[in-house]
Short mmCIF file of C-alpha atoms in Angstrom, two decimals:
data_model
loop_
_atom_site.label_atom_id
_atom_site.label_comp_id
_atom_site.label_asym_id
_atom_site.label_seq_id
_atom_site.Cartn_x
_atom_site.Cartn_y
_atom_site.Cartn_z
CA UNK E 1 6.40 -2.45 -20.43
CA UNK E 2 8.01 0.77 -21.56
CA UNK E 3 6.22 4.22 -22.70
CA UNK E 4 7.02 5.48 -26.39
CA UNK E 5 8.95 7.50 -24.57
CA UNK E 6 11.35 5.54 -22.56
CA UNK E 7 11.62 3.29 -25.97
CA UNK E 8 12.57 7.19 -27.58
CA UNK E 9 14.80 7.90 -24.66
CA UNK E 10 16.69 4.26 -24.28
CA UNK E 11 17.25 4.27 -27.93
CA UNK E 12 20.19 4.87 -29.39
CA UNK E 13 20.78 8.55 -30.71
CA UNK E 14 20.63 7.29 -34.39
CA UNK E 15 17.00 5.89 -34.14
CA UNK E 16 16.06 9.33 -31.73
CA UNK E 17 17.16 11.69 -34.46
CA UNK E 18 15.00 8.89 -37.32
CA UNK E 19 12.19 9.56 -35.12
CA UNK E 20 11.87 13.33 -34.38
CA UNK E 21 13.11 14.30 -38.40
CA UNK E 22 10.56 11.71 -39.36
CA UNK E 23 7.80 13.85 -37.93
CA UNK E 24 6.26 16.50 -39.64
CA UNK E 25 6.09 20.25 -37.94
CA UNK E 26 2.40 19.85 -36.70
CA UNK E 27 2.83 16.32 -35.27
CA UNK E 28 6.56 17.50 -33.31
CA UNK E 29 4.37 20.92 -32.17
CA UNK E 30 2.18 18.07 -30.80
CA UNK E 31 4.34 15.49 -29.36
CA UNK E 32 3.91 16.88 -25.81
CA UNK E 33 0.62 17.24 -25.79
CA UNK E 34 0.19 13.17 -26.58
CA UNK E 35 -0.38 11.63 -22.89
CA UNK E 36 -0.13 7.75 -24.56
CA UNK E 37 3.40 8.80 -26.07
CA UNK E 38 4.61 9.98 -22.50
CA UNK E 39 2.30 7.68 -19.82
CA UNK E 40 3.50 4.93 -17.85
CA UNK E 41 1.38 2.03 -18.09
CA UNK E 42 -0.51 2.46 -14.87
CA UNK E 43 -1.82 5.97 -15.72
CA UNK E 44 -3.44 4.61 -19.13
CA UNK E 45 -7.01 3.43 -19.04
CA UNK E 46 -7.24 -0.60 -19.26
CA UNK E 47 -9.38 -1.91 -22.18
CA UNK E 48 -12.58 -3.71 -21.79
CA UNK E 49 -16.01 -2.86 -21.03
CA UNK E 50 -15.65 -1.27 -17.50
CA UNK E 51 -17.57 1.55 -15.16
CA UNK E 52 -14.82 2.84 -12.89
CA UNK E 53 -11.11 2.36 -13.31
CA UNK E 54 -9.48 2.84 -9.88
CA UNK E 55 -5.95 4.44 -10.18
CA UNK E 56 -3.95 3.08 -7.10
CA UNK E 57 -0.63 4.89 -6.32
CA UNK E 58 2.02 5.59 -3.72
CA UNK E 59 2.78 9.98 -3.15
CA UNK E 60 3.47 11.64 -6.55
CA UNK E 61 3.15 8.57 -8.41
CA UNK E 62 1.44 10.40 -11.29
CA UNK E 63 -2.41 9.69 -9.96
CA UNK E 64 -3.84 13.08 -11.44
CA UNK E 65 -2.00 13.34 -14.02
CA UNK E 66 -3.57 10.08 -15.29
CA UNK E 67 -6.84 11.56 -14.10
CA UNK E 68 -6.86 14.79 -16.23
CA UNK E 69 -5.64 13.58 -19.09
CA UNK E 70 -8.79 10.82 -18.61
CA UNK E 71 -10.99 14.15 -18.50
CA UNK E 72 -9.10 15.68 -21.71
CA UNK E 73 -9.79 11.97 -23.75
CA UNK E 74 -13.07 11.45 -22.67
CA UNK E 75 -14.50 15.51 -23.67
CA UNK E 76 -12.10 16.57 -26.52
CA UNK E 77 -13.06 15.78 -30.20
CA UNK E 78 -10.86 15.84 -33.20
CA UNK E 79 -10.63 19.26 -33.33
CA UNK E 80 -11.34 21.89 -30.49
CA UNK E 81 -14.96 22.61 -31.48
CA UNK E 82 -15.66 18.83 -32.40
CA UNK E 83 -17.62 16.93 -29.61
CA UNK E 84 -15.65 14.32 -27.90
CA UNK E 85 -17.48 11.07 -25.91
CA UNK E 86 -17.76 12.92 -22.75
CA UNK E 87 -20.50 16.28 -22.43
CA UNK E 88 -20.84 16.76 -18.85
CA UNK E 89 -18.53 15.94 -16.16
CA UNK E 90 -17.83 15.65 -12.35
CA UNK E 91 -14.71 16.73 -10.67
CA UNK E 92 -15.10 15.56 -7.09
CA UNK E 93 -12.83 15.68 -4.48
CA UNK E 94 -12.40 16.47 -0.34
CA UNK E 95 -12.97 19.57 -0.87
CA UNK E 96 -13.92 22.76 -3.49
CA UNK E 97 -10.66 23.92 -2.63
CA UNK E 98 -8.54 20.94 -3.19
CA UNK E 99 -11.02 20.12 -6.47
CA UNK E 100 -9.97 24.06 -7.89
CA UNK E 101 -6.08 24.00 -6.71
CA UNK E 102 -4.80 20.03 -7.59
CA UNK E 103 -7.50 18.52 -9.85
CA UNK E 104 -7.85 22.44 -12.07
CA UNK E 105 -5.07 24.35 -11.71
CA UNK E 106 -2.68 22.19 -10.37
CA UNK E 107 0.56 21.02 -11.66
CA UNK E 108 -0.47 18.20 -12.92
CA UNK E 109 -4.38 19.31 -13.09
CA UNK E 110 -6.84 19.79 -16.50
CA UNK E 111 -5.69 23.13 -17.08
CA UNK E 112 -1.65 22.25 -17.18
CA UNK E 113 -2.43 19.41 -19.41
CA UNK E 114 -4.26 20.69 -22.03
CA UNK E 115 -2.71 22.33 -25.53
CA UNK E 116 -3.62 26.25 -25.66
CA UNK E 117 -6.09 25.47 -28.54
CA UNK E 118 -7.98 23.43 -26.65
CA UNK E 119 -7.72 24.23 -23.10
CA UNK E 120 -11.14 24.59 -21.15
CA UNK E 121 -12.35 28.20 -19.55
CA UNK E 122 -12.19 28.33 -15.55
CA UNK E 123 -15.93 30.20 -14.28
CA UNK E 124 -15.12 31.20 -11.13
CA UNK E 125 -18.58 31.77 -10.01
CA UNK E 126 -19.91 29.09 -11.08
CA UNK E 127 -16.96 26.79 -10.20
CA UNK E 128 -16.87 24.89 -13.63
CA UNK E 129 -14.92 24.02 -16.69
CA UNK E 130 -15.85 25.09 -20.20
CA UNK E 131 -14.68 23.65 -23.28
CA UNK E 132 -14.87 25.20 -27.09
CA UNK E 133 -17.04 22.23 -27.90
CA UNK E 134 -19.73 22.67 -25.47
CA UNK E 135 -18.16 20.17 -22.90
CA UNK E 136 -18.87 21.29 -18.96
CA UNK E 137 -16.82 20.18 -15.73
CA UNK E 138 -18.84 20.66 -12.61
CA UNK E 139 -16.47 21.57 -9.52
CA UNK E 140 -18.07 19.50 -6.08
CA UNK E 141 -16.94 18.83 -2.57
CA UNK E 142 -17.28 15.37 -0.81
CA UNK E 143 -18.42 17.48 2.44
CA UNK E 144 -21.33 18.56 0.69
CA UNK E 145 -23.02 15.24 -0.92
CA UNK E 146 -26.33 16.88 -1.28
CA UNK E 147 -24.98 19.23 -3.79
CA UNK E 148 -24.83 15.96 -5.93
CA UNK E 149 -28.60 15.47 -5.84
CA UNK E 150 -29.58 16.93 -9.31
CA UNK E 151 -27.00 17.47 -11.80
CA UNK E 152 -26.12 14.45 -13.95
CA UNK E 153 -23.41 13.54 -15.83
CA UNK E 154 -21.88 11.21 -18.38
CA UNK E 155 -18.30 11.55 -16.92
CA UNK E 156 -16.76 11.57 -13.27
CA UNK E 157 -13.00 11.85 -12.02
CA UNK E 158 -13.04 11.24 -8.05
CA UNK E 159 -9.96 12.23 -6.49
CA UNK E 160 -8.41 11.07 -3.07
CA UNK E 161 -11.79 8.99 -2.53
CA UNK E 162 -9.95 7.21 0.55
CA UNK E 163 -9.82 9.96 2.46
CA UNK E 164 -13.48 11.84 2.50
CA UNK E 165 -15.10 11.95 5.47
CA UNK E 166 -18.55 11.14 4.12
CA UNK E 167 -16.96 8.92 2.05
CA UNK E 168 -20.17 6.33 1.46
CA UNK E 169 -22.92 9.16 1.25
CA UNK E 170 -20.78 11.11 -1.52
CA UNK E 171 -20.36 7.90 -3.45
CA UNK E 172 -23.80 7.09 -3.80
CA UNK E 173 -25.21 10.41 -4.69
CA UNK E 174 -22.50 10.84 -7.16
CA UNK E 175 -23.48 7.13 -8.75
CA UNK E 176 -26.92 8.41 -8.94
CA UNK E 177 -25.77 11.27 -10.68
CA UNK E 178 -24.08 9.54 -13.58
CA UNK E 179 -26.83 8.41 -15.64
CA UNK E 180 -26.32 9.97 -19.46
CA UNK E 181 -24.94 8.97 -22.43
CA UNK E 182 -24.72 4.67 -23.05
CA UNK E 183 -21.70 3.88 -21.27
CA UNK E 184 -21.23 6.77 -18.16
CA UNK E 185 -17.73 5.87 -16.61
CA UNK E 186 -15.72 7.29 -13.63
CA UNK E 187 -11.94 7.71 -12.50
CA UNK E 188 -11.00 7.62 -9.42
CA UNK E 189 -6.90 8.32 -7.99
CA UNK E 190 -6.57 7.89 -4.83
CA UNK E 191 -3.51 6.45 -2.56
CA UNK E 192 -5.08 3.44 -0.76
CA UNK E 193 -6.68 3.39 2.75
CA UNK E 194 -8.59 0.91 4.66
CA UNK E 195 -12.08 2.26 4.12
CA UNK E 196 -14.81 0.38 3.38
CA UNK E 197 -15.95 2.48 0.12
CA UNK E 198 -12.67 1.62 -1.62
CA UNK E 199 -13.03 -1.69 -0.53
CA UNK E 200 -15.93 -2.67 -1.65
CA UNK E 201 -15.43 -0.63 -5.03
CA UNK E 202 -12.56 -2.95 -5.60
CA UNK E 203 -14.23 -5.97 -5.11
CA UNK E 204 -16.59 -4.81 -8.02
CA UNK E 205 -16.93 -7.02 -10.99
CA UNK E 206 -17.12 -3.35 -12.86
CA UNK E 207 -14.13 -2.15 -11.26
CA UNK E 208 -10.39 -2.19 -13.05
CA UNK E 209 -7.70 -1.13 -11.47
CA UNK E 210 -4.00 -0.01 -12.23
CA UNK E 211 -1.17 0.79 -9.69
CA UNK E 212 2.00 1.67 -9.07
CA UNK E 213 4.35 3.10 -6.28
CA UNK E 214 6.03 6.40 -5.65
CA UNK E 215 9.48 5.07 -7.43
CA UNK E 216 7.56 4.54 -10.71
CA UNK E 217 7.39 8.17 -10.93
CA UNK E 218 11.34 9.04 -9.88
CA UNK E 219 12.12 10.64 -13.32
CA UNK E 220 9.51 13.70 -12.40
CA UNK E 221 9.74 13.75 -8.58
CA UNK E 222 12.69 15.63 -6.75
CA UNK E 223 15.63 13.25 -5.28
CA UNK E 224 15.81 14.76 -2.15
CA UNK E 225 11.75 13.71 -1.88
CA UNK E 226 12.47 10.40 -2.67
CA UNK E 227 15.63 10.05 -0.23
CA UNK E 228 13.47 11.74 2.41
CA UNK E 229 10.52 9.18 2.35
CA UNK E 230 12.69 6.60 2.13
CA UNK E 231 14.29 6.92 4.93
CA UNK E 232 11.61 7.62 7.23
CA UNK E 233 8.85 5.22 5.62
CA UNK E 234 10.94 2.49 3.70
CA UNK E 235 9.90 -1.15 5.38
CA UNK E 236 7.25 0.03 7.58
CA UNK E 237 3.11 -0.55 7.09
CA UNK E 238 2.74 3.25 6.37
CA UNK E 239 5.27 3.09 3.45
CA UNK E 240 3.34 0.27 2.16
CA UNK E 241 0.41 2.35 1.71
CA UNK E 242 2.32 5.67 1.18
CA UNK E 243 4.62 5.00 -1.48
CA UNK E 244 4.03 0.84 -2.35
CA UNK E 245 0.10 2.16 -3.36
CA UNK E 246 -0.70 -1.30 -1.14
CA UNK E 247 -4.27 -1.17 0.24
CA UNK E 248 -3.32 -2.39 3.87
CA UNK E 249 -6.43 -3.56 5.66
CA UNK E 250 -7.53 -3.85 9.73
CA UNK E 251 -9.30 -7.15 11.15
CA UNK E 252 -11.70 -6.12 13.33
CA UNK E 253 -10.93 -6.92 16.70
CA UNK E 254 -7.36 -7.17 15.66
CA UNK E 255 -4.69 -7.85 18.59
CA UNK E 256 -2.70 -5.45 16.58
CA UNK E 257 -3.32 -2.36 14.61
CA UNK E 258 -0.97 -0.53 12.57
CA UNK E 259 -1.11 2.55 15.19
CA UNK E 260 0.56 0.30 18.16
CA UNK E 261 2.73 -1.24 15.76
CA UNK E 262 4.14 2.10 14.34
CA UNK E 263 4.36 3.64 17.85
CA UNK E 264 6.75 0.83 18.41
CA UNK E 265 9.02 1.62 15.63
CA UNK E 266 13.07 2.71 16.26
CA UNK E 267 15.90 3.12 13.95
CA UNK E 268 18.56 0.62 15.85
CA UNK E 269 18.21 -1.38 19.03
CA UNK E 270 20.77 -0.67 22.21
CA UNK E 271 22.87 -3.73 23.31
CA UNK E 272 21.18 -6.75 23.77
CA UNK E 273 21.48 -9.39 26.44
CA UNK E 274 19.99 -12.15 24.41
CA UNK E 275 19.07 -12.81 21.10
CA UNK E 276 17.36 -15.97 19.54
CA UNK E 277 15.81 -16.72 16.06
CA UNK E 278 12.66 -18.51 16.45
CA UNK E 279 11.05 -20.94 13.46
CA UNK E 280 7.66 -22.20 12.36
CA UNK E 281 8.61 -24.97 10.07
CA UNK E 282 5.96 -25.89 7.39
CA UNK E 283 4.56 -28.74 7.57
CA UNK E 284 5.57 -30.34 4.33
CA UNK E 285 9.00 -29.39 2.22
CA UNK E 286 7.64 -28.20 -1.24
CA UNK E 287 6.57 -25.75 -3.71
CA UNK E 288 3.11 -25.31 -2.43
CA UNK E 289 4.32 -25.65 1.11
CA UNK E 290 3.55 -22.45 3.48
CA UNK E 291 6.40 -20.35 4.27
CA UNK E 292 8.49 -20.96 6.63
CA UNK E 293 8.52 -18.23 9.62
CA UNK E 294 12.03 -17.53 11.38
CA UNK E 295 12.00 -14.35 13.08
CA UNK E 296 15.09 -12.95 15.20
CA UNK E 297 14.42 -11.10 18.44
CA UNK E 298 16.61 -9.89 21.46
CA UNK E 299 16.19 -8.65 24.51
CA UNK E 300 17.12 -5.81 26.94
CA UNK E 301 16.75 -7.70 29.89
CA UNK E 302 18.20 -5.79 32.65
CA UNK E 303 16.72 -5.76 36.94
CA UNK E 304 12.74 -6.69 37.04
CA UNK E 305 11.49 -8.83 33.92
CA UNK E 306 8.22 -6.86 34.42
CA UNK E 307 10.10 -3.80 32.74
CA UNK E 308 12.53 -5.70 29.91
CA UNK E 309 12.19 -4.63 26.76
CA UNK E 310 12.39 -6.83 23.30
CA UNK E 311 13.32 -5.60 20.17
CA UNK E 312 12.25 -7.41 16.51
CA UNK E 313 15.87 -7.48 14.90
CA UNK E 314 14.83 -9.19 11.39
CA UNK E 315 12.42 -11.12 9.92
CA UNK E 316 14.31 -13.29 7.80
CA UNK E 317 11.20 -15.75 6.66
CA UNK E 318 11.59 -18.43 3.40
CA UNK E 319 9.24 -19.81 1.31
CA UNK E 320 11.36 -23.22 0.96
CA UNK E 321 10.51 -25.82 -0.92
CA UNK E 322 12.53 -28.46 1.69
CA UNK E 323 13.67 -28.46 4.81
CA UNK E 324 17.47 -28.02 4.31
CA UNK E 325 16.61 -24.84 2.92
CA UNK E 326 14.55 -23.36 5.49
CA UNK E 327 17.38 -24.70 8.25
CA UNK E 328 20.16 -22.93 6.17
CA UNK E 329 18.50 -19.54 6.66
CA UNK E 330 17.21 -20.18 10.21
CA UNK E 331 21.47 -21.11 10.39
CA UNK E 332 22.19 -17.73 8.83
CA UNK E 333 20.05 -15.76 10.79
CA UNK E 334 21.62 -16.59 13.80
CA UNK E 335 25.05 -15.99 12.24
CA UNK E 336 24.26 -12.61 11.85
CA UNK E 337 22.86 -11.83 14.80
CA UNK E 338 24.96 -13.78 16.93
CA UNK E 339 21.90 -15.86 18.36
CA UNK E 340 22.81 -17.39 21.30
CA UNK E 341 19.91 -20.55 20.55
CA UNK E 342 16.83 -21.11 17.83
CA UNK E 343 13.38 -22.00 19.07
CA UNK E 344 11.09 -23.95 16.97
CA UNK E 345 7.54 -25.39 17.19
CA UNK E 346 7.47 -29.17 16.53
CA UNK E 347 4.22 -29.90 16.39
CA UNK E 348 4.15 -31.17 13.03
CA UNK E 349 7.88 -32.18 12.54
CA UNK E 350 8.84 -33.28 16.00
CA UNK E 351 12.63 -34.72 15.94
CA UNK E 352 13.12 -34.04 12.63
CA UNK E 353 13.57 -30.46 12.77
CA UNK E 354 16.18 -30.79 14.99
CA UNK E 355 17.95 -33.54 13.21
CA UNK E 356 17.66 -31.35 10.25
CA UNK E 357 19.15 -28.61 11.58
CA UNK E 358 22.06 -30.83 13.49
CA UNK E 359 22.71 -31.52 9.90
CA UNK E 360 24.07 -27.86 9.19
CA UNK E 361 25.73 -27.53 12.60
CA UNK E 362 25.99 -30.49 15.18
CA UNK E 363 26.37 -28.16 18.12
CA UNK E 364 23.43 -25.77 17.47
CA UNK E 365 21.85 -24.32 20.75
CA UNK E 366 18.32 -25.57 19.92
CA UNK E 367 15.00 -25.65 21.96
CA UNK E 368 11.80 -27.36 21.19
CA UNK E 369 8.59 -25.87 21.64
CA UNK E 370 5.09 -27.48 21.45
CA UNK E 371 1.80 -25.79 20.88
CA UNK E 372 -0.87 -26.60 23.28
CA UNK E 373 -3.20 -23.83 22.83
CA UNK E 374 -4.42 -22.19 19.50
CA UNK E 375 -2.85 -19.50 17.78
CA UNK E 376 -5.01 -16.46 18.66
CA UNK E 377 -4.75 -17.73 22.38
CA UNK E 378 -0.54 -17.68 22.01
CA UNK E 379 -0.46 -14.93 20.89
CA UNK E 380 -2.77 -12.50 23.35
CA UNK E 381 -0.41 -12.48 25.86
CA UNK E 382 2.11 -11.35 23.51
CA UNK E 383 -0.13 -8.68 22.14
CA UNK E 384 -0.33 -7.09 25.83
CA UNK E 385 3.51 -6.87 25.83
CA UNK E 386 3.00 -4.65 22.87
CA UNK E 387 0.08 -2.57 24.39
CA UNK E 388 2.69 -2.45 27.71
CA UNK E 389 5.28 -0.40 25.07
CA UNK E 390 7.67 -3.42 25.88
CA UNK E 391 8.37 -4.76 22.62
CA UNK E 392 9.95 -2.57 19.80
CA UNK E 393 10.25 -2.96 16.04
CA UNK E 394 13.13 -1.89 13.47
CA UNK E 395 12.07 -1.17 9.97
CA UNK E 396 11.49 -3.99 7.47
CA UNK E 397 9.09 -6.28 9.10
CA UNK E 398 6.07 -5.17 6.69
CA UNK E 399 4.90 -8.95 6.09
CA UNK E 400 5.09 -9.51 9.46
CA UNK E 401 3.11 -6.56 10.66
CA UNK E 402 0.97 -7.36 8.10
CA UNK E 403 0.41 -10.64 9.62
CA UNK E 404 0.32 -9.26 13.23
CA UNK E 405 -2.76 -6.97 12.16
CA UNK E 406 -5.13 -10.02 10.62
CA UNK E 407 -4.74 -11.52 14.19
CA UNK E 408 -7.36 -11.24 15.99
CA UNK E 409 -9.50 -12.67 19.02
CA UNK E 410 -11.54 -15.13 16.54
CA UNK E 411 -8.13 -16.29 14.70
CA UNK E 412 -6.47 -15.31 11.91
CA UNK E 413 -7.78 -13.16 8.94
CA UNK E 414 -5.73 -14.19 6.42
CA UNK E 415 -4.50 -16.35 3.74
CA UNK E 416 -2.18 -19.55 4.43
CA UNK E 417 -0.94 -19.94 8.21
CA UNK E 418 0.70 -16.96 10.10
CA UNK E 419 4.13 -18.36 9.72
CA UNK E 420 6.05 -15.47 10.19
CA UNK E 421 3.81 -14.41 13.57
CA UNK E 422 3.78 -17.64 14.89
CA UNK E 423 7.84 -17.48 14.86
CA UNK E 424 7.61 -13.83 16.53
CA UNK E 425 4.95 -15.53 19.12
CA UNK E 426 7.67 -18.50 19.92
CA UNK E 427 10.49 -15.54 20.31
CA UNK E 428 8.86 -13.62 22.64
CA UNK E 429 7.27 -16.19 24.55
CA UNK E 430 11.20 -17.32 25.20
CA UNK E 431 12.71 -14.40 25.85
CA UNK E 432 10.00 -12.55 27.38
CA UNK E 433 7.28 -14.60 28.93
CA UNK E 434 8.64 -17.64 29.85
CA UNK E 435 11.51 -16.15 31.88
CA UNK E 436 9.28 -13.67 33.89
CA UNK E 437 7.46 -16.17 35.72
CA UNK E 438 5.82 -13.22 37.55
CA UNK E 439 3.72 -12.29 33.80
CA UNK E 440 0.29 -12.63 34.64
CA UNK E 441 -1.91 -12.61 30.91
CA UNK E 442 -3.79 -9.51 31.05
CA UNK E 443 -6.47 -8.68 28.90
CA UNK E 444 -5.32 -6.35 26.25
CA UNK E 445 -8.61 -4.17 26.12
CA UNK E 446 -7.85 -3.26 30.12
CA UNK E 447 -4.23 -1.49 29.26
#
């Protein structure tokens, strides 16, 4: 869905130059200051009867923007000294600080936003807004939640909500707060975080929420920026949550957490003495079949296997809807990787994904591997080899990590099977348990 904008800009010239001579010399003096003309979808308000609408978005992806030009809809009226919807509002953030320099006089803050005619009056002392109509914007600071015990207010914008420290206390003193007026809403912009206020704020029947990630925004955001994050964050958990917008959430008592797996992170693995793709075939070949997990992995494996070290090449997983298809990509994984062998689990398929894989190529190295133990029981041993610093990821593997992190001691946290960590379970377990011998399964909470 394209702005008024992009559908001016894309045009061709002869409908550009129809529009602007079309317009008379109040309404082109006011073209800029007309957010719905310019806005991306995600930074417009949804419809419906709602209490907060929760603006989810990568770095720079136009978050307060969206948010003061919420404030400006919800206090201005048809003219400057006309009332608007909106008579008293909160502006709360991490900090007074942070609430004065992004959310007020910031780039993209209330101030910046608003026409000259109807821009608000900054009080300094008392750390408010003032508008020609009578409209107020209270300034407050998430460390100090008590200093939302009193005021009240038909209006809130909550910025960066995800990363207060007294996240939950702030919250509720500000809900308490917003009590005037027959339908009191909030805004809240905030890049996504696994904290338990945003999480259960989403989960709210009242909630709506809009996202988008840091590319959405490209046209106002510097190239060298973008370029910059990319290369450092592209493919990894953090960049999920960074510049995706992607709320990525922690099991408890996860085998994995995002920490160990970015501490594992390199840009290119060293030679390799072997490499294998390993596969978790789905159990049935259809549309509503699970994905099926192939994973390719190598090894340094140079003097004592206590000290190899295993590197996560690719994880090149399907969702096929029949076994040929599945086998050709397991096939083509190896072909471009130079596998020396696939593993695969044949629980559920037993001869059958061999003979289906035979079909591609007759000679294919191939080893069969049966489950005897559950998943979360396979996979703790591999989990230590992590904690150990043994096992190393390249970039790209963000629905894999994301399936490493809902493992955890109980089982897995997650929708579906873990197809694509059950395949990284089988590789390792080849190339770096199984050949050992001398690997004794530690406990992971001792290392």
């Amino acid at each position: 869905m394209r702005s008024g904008a992009e559908w001016l800009v894309c045009g061709p010239r002869e409908v550009q130059r129809a529009f602007l001579d079309g317009l008379s010399e109040n309404a082109l003096a006011a073209l800029p200051w007309l957010f719905e003309f310019w806005a991306m979808p995600h930074q417009l308000p949804p419809a419906g009867d709602w209490k907060t609408w929760v603006i989810l978005g990568g770095r720079g992806a136009g978050k307060t923007r969206a948010g003061a030009e919420w404030v400006r809809a919800r206090v201005e009226g048809a003219t400057p000294r006309d009332p608007g919807r909106a008579r008293r509002v909160a502006l709360v953030g991490e900090t007074v600080d942070q609430v004065r320099e992004v959310m007020v006089f910031g780039e993209s803050g209330i101030l910046a936003c608003s026409p000259p005619d109807r821009r608000p009056v900054w009080q300094a002392g008392r750390k408010r807004l003032v508008w020609a109509n009578g409209a107020i914007a209270q300034v407050f600071s998430a460390h100090d939640p008590e200093s939302l015990r009193g005021p009240q207010f038909d209006c809130a914008w909550v910025d960066e909500l995800a990363k207060w420290r007294k996240a939950g206390e702030a919250w509720s003193m500000l809900q308490f707060g917003l009590r005037l007026g027959e339908n009191p809403q909030q805004c809240v912009t905030t890049t996504p975080r696994d904290v338990a206020v945003l999480k259960e704020l989403l989960k709210r029947d009242s909630t709506v929420v809009t996202s988008a990630p840091t590319e959405a925004n490209r046209a106002n955001l510097a190239g060298s920026f973008l370029e910059e994050v990319r290369s450092r964050y592209a493919g990894t958990r953090l960049g999920r949550q960074e510049l995706d917008g992607v709320l990525v959430e922690e099991t408890d008592g996860a085998l994995w957490t995002p920490r160990t797996i970015e501490a594992s992170r390199v840009e290119a693995a060293p030679v390799l003495d072997r490499i294998i793709v390993a596969i978790d075939p789905p159990v049935t070949g259809h549309d509503g079949s699970d994905e099926c997990g192939i994973v390719v992995v190598g090894v340094s494996a140079r003097g004592d296997p206590r000290h190899w070290q295993a590197y996560v090449l690719e994880d090149a997983s399907v969702a096929a809807a029949s076994p040929m298809a599945w086998a050709r990509a397991a096939v083509a994984a190896r072909d471009r990787h130079d596998a020396e062998r696939l593993v695969a689990e044949v629980n559920q398929g037993g001869d059958l994904v061999q003979t289906v894989l035979n079909q591609i190529d007759p000679l294919l190295p191939f080893r069969a591997v049966r489950a005897s133990r559950g998943k979360a029981a396979r996979a703790e041993p591999v989990a230590a080899l992590y904690e150990q610093g043994r096992v190393h990821h390249l970039r790209h593997l963000a629905e894999l990590e994301d399936q490493m992190c809902r493992m955890s001691t109980r089982g897995y946290d997650g929708k579906g099977s873990p197809d694509r960590l059950d395949a990284l379970v089988w590789a390792l377990t080849e190339l770096m348990i199984v050949p050992g011998g001398q690997f004794r399964r530690p406990s992971i909470r001792t290392l």
